[in-house]
């Protein structure tokens, strides 16, 4: 599969890419409203493409309910139960540690946050989950108190619903020219698309060097929010030999068509993911129905995936937390 830059994104979604791929709580709603006409036209065109693809696909799909990701369909819940993200009395919750490494891709020192299990030991090897932030954000977004990632994961582990793991929150804006996002344009989007090279060249090696890591695709997962969700899908699809678990929460437009073609949103038979989950909200005023576009392409290509749909959450932590709750419960069980 060949990498194609965001500059090649079709005209029909360029307006949305420029205004609706943000990953912050303070989305540019005025710009989004100005792009609504272009959004509708884009979605209609993409829907027609998806229907055309479906016509050429076989009607039957291999049944994987018992051994594949289908076994998780019944545990997906729109919203988590009360108390899932609150601290419990007498429980030690691990804290994020800020670290840095030199990125050869960006040619600068780059920061990340890491969350280790409470009883982390060098005598044990742990699987790794990478969680990618959205547009305009950084490695601290997922570590904020309002996301409550440490509480969510630790509580799930205490309840026997999640495995121990190392969680890495990287800075995914990767550019030699720009240190941080300066606008929603092609140059900035390319910096996010470039993160895959930093991940492959430096970050994964940094994590393996400094922590006791269980290697292999069966021990490596990636997910992300908004622009980070778009990049997590791209990373998972283009590097299935390394990432066996792939998630995306409210993924931004520009993956397909754009970085890859709709037909390339697929996997070889020997590289199918153990889990592929897309979460989205029907009330998301930023990415709109683009997550459904990706679902449509996957379905048209005969790919199995888990769909998690929320009704009234926003393009912010209110969608991210339910996604994490569901995704974490599927990881590293194969």
Short mmCIF file of C-alpha atoms in Angstrom, two decimals:
data_model
loop_
_atom_site.label_atom_id
_atom_site.label_comp_id
_atom_site.label_asym_id
_atom_site.label_seq_id
_atom_site.Cartn_x
_atom_site.Cartn_y
_atom_site.Cartn_z
CA UNK A 1 0.00 0.00 0.00
CA UNK A 2 1.46 3.34 -1.02
CA UNK A 3 1.33 6.55 1.01
CA UNK A 4 -0.39 9.51 -0.59
CA UNK A 5 -0.27 12.97 0.99
CA UNK A 6 -3.29 15.00 2.04
CA UNK A 7 -2.66 17.34 -0.90
CA UNK A 8 -4.32 14.72 -3.12
CA UNK A 9 -7.61 14.84 -1.21
CA UNK A 10 -10.49 15.21 -3.63
CA UNK A 11 -12.06 18.60 -4.11
CA UNK A 12 -15.38 17.37 -2.77
CA UNK A 13 -14.00 17.09 0.78
CA UNK A 14 -11.35 19.80 0.78
CA UNK A 15 -13.66 22.33 2.45
CA UNK A 16 -14.40 19.88 5.25
CA UNK A 17 -10.75 18.97 5.71
CA UNK A 18 -9.88 22.62 6.16
CA UNK A 19 -12.64 23.35 8.67
CA UNK A 20 -13.73 20.15 10.34
CA UNK A 21 -10.70 18.04 11.22
CA UNK A 22 -10.09 19.78 14.53
CA UNK A 23 -9.63 17.80 17.71
CA UNK A 24 -10.15 20.40 20.39
CA UNK A 25 -13.09 21.22 22.62
CA UNK A 26 -13.12 24.71 21.06
CA UNK A 27 -14.00 23.79 17.49
CA UNK A 28 -14.38 26.52 14.89
CA UNK A 29 -18.14 26.20 14.56
CA UNK A 30 -18.54 29.29 12.40
CA UNK A 31 -16.19 27.86 9.78
CA UNK A 32 -17.99 24.55 9.97
CA UNK A 33 -21.33 26.18 9.25
CA UNK A 34 -19.84 27.96 6.26
CA UNK A 35 -18.73 24.60 4.92
CA UNK A 36 -22.08 22.84 5.44
CA UNK A 37 -23.09 23.04 1.79
CA UNK A 38 -19.81 21.49 0.69
CA UNK A 39 -20.21 18.84 3.39
CA UNK A 40 -23.62 17.75 2.12
CA UNK A 41 -22.39 17.49 -1.44
CA UNK A 42 -19.36 15.52 -0.32
CA UNK A 43 -21.41 13.07 1.71
CA UNK A 44 -23.87 12.48 -1.16
CA UNK A 45 -21.04 11.78 -3.58
CA UNK A 46 -19.24 9.49 -1.15
CA UNK A 47 -22.46 7.63 -0.39
CA UNK A 48 -22.94 6.96 -4.09
CA UNK A 49 -19.38 5.63 -4.31
CA UNK A 50 -19.97 3.36 -1.33
CA UNK A 51 -23.19 1.92 -2.78
CA UNK A 52 -21.39 1.25 -6.04
CA UNK A 53 -18.67 -0.62 -4.20
CA UNK A 54 -21.20 -2.69 -2.25
CA UNK A 55 -22.75 -3.94 -5.49
CA UNK A 56 -19.47 -5.56 -6.45
CA UNK A 57 -18.87 -7.30 -3.12
CA UNK A 58 -19.86 -10.88 -2.25
CA UNK A 59 -23.03 -11.09 -0.17
CA UNK A 60 -21.72 -13.52 2.42
CA UNK A 61 -19.04 -12.73 4.96
CA UNK A 62 -17.07 -15.19 7.03
CA UNK A 63 -18.71 -15.78 10.38
CA UNK A 64 -16.37 -14.72 13.17
CA UNK A 65 -18.84 -14.26 15.99
CA UNK A 66 -17.19 -16.82 18.26
CA UNK A 67 -13.49 -16.33 17.59
CA UNK A 68 -13.23 -12.93 15.90
CA UNK A 69 -14.11 -9.43 16.95
CA UNK A 70 -17.80 -10.26 16.61
CA UNK A 71 -17.67 -11.69 20.12
CA UNK A 72 -17.34 -8.14 21.44
CA UNK A 73 -20.47 -6.75 19.79
CA UNK A 74 -22.67 -7.56 22.75
CA UNK A 75 -20.43 -5.81 25.28
CA UNK A 76 -20.33 -2.47 23.47
CA UNK A 77 -22.43 0.06 25.31
CA UNK A 78 -23.35 3.53 24.10
CA UNK A 79 -22.43 5.10 27.43
CA UNK A 80 -20.50 3.53 30.32
CA UNK A 81 -22.15 2.81 33.68
CA UNK A 82 -22.08 5.31 36.52
CA UNK A 83 -18.82 5.43 38.42
CA UNK A 84 -16.66 4.02 35.64
CA UNK A 85 -14.39 7.10 35.68
CA UNK A 86 -14.26 7.92 39.40
CA UNK A 87 -11.56 7.02 41.89
CA UNK A 88 -12.32 4.21 44.30
CA UNK A 89 -11.36 4.32 47.93
CA UNK A 90 -8.10 2.58 48.76
CA UNK A 91 -7.02 2.20 45.13
CA UNK A 92 -3.71 3.52 43.82
CA UNK A 93 -4.16 5.06 40.38
CA UNK A 94 -1.01 5.38 38.27
CA UNK A 95 -0.01 8.83 37.07
CA UNK A 96 1.26 9.95 33.69
CA UNK A 97 4.97 10.57 33.32
CA UNK A 98 6.21 13.17 30.82
CA UNK A 99 9.22 12.04 28.80
CA UNK A 100 10.97 13.03 25.58
CA UNK A 101 12.96 11.57 22.71
CA UNK A 102 14.73 12.96 19.67
CA UNK A 103 12.59 12.60 16.57
CA UNK A 104 14.69 12.09 13.47
CA UNK A 105 11.58 12.70 11.40
CA UNK A 106 10.88 16.13 12.92
CA UNK A 107 14.54 16.77 13.76
CA UNK A 108 13.71 17.97 17.27
CA UNK A 109 13.13 16.80 20.81
CA UNK A 110 9.57 15.53 21.08
CA UNK A 111 7.46 14.91 24.18
CA UNK A 112 5.10 12.11 25.12
CA UNK A 113 3.23 10.94 28.20
CA UNK A 114 3.35 7.36 29.39
CA UNK A 115 1.08 5.55 31.84
CA UNK A 116 2.50 2.41 33.42
CA UNK A 117 0.56 -0.23 35.36
CA UNK A 118 0.40 0.45 39.10
CA UNK A 119 2.49 -2.66 39.80
CA UNK A 120 4.79 -2.26 36.78
CA UNK A 121 7.75 -4.64 36.88
CA UNK A 122 10.73 -5.10 34.56
CA UNK A 123 10.25 -8.83 35.09
CA UNK A 124 7.01 -8.74 33.11
CA UNK A 125 6.39 -7.71 29.51
CA UNK A 126 3.38 -5.51 28.77
CA UNK A 127 1.38 -4.80 25.61
CA UNK A 128 1.32 -1.19 24.41
CA UNK A 129 -1.55 1.12 23.45
CA UNK A 130 -0.83 4.35 21.58
CA UNK A 131 -3.55 7.04 21.85
CA UNK A 132 -3.38 9.96 19.41
CA UNK A 133 -4.68 13.47 20.09
CA UNK A 134 -6.63 15.72 17.74
CA UNK A 135 -5.95 18.86 15.72
CA UNK A 136 -4.37 21.79 17.62
CA UNK A 137 -3.74 19.59 20.66
CA UNK A 138 -0.71 17.83 22.11
CA UNK A 139 0.46 14.90 24.21
CA UNK A 140 -1.29 16.28 27.30
CA UNK A 141 -4.85 16.23 25.94
CA UNK A 142 -5.59 12.60 26.77
CA UNK A 143 -3.84 12.95 30.13
CA UNK A 144 -6.21 15.67 31.34
CA UNK A 145 -8.37 15.10 34.40
CA UNK A 146 -11.58 15.41 32.39
CA UNK A 147 -10.61 12.41 30.25
CA UNK A 148 -9.91 10.34 33.40
CA UNK A 149 -7.95 7.75 31.45
CA UNK A 150 -6.10 6.36 34.46
CA UNK A 151 -9.34 5.89 36.39
CA UNK A 152 -11.13 4.27 33.45
CA UNK A 153 -8.35 1.79 32.75
CA UNK A 154 -7.58 0.96 36.37
CA UNK A 155 -11.24 0.43 37.27
CA UNK A 156 -11.67 -1.88 34.29
CA UNK A 157 -8.62 -3.86 35.38
CA UNK A 158 -9.95 -4.13 38.93
CA UNK A 159 -13.23 -5.46 37.52
CA UNK A 160 -11.40 -7.99 35.34
CA UNK A 161 -12.49 -6.32 32.12
CA UNK A 162 -9.16 -4.95 30.86
CA UNK A 163 -5.61 -6.24 30.68
CA UNK A 164 -2.54 -4.56 32.11
CA UNK A 165 -0.84 -2.41 29.49
CA UNK A 166 1.49 0.49 28.86
CA UNK A 167 -0.33 3.53 27.48
CA UNK A 168 1.60 6.05 25.36
CA UNK A 169 0.28 9.52 24.52
CA UNK A 170 2.53 10.97 21.80
CA UNK A 171 2.73 14.39 20.21
CA UNK A 172 1.63 13.59 16.66
CA UNK A 173 2.32 16.91 14.91
CA UNK A 174 5.54 15.99 13.10
CA UNK A 175 7.17 18.67 10.96
CA UNK A 176 10.72 19.89 10.41
CA UNK A 177 9.48 23.39 9.63
CA UNK A 178 6.71 23.87 12.19
CA UNK A 179 6.87 23.09 15.91
CA UNK A 180 3.11 23.25 16.40
CA UNK A 181 -0.11 23.60 14.42
CA UNK A 182 -0.53 27.03 12.86
CA UNK A 183 -3.72 26.51 10.88
CA UNK A 184 -6.02 24.09 9.10
CA UNK A 185 -4.21 23.87 5.78
CA UNK A 186 -2.37 21.29 3.70
CA UNK A 187 1.02 21.95 5.31
CA UNK A 188 -0.33 21.39 8.80
CA UNK A 189 -2.34 18.32 7.82
CA UNK A 190 0.79 16.83 6.25
CA UNK A 191 2.55 17.15 9.60
CA UNK A 192 -0.10 14.95 11.21
CA UNK A 193 0.10 12.49 8.32
CA UNK A 194 3.87 12.40 8.82
CA UNK A 195 3.54 11.03 12.35
CA UNK A 196 3.48 7.47 11.05
CA UNK A 197 7.13 7.90 10.02
CA UNK A 198 8.11 9.20 13.45
CA UNK A 199 6.24 6.32 15.07
CA UNK A 200 8.02 3.76 12.91
CA UNK A 201 11.46 5.34 13.10
CA UNK A 202 11.77 6.59 16.66
CA UNK A 203 8.83 6.40 19.05
CA UNK A 204 8.23 2.65 19.06
CA UNK A 205 11.97 2.10 19.50
CA UNK A 206 11.96 4.63 22.35
CA UNK A 207 9.21 2.73 24.14
CA UNK A 208 10.85 -0.66 23.62
CA UNK A 209 14.19 0.68 24.84
CA UNK A 210 12.90 2.21 28.05
CA UNK A 211 10.09 -0.11 29.10
CA UNK A 212 9.40 -3.82 29.35
CA UNK A 213 7.36 -4.29 26.19
CA UNK A 214 5.68 -7.36 24.74
CA UNK A 215 6.43 -7.24 21.02
CA UNK A 216 4.24 -8.23 18.07
CA UNK A 217 0.98 -7.06 16.52
CA UNK A 218 -0.95 -9.11 19.06
CA UNK A 219 0.53 -6.83 21.74
CA UNK A 220 0.26 -3.46 19.99
CA UNK A 221 -2.78 -1.20 19.64
CA UNK A 222 -3.50 2.29 18.34
CA UNK A 223 -6.49 4.58 18.62
CA UNK A 224 -7.13 8.30 18.47
CA UNK A 225 -9.61 11.13 18.49
CA UNK A 226 -10.62 13.33 15.53
CA UNK A 227 -7.42 13.94 13.53
CA UNK A 228 -5.80 11.35 15.77
CA UNK A 229 -8.59 8.94 14.84
CA UNK A 230 -7.94 9.53 11.17
CA UNK A 231 -4.24 8.86 11.72
CA UNK A 232 -4.85 5.76 13.85
CA UNK A 233 -6.93 4.28 11.03
CA UNK A 234 -4.22 5.17 8.52
CA UNK A 235 -1.50 3.65 10.68
CA UNK A 236 -3.50 0.49 11.31
CA UNK A 237 -4.43 -0.03 7.67
CA UNK A 238 -0.94 0.64 6.30
CA UNK A 239 0.94 -1.23 9.04
CA UNK A 240 -1.26 -4.19 9.97
CA UNK A 241 1.85 -6.30 10.53
CA UNK A 242 2.59 -4.16 13.59
CA UNK A 243 -0.82 -3.14 14.93
CA UNK A 244 -3.36 -5.84 15.69
CA UNK A 245 -5.85 -3.57 17.46
CA UNK A 246 -7.15 -0.42 15.78
CA UNK A 247 -9.59 2.17 17.07
CA UNK A 248 -10.86 5.58 16.04
CA UNK A 249 -13.12 8.03 17.86
CA UNK A 250 -14.91 10.62 15.70
CA UNK A 251 -12.25 10.27 12.97
CA UNK A 252 -11.68 13.36 10.83
CA UNK A 253 -12.17 13.41 7.05
CA UNK A 254 -9.27 13.00 4.67
CA UNK A 255 -8.32 9.34 5.13
CA UNK A 256 -10.28 7.96 2.19
CA UNK A 257 -10.35 9.41 -0.32
CA UNK A 258 -7.15 11.26 0.50
CA UNK A 259 -4.32 9.42 2.19
CA UNK A 260 -5.57 6.20 0.64
CA UNK A 261 -8.31 5.24 -1.79
CA UNK A 262 -11.61 3.80 -0.51
CA UNK A 263 -10.59 0.40 -1.90
CA UNK A 264 -7.41 0.50 0.19
CA UNK A 265 -9.37 0.75 3.42
CA UNK A 266 -9.01 -3.01 3.73
CA UNK A 267 -6.71 -5.75 4.97
CA UNK A 268 -5.09 -8.83 3.47
CA UNK A 269 -6.49 -12.10 4.77
CA UNK A 270 -3.35 -12.79 6.81
CA UNK A 271 -3.32 -9.30 8.33
CA UNK A 272 -6.88 -8.85 9.57
CA UNK A 273 -7.01 -6.88 12.84
CA UNK A 274 -8.08 -8.64 16.01
CA UNK A 275 -10.23 -5.58 16.70
CA UNK A 276 -11.21 -2.60 14.56
CA UNK A 277 -13.57 -0.18 16.30
CA UNK A 278 -15.02 3.11 15.10
CA UNK A 279 -16.85 5.31 17.60
CA UNK A 280 -18.89 8.35 16.61
CA UNK A 281 -21.67 10.63 17.78
CA UNK A 282 -24.83 11.51 15.90
CA UNK A 283 -24.57 14.96 17.51
CA UNK A 284 -20.99 15.60 16.35
CA UNK A 285 -21.07 19.00 14.64
CA UNK A 286 -17.41 18.85 13.59
CA UNK A 287 -16.77 15.65 11.63
CA UNK A 288 -20.47 15.06 11.00
CA UNK A 289 -21.20 11.76 9.31
CA UNK A 290 -17.69 11.12 7.98
CA UNK A 291 -17.17 8.22 10.41
CA UNK A 292 -20.12 6.58 8.64
CA UNK A 293 -18.34 7.12 5.34
CA UNK A 294 -15.40 5.09 6.63
CA UNK A 295 -17.77 2.44 7.94
CA UNK A 296 -19.37 2.30 4.51
CA UNK A 297 -16.05 1.75 2.79
CA UNK A 298 -15.06 -0.99 5.22
CA UNK A 299 -18.41 -2.69 4.76
CA UNK A 300 -18.16 -2.40 0.97
CA UNK A 301 -14.70 -3.94 1.12
CA UNK A 302 -16.00 -6.88 3.14
CA UNK A 303 -14.14 -5.91 6.31
CA UNK A 304 -15.39 -6.71 9.78
CA UNK A 305 -15.44 -3.92 12.34
CA UNK A 306 -17.12 -2.89 15.58
CA UNK A 307 -19.40 0.12 15.46
CA UNK A 308 -20.00 2.24 18.55
CA UNK A 309 -22.54 5.05 18.08
CA UNK A 310 -23.44 7.68 20.64
CA UNK A 311 -26.47 9.94 20.31
CA UNK A 312 -25.86 13.12 22.28
CA UNK A 313 -22.13 13.37 23.02
CA UNK A 314 -19.97 16.08 21.48
CA UNK A 315 -16.73 16.36 19.58
CA UNK A 316 -14.77 16.28 22.81
CA UNK A 317 -14.05 14.18 25.89
CA UNK A 318 -17.73 13.23 26.20
CA UNK A 319 -17.22 10.98 23.17
CA UNK A 320 -13.62 10.01 23.90
CA UNK A 321 -14.34 8.52 27.32
CA UNK A 322 -17.06 6.09 26.16
CA UNK A 323 -14.81 5.10 23.25
CA UNK A 324 -11.94 4.34 25.60
CA UNK A 325 -14.24 2.41 27.94
CA UNK A 326 -15.36 0.15 25.09
CA UNK A 327 -12.05 -0.14 23.24
CA UNK A 328 -10.00 -0.95 26.34
CA UNK A 329 -12.25 -3.92 27.12
CA UNK A 330 -11.39 -5.57 23.79
CA UNK A 331 -7.61 -5.27 23.87
CA UNK A 332 -4.97 -7.97 24.10
CA UNK A 333 -7.29 -10.90 24.67
CA UNK A 334 -6.16 -12.95 21.64
#
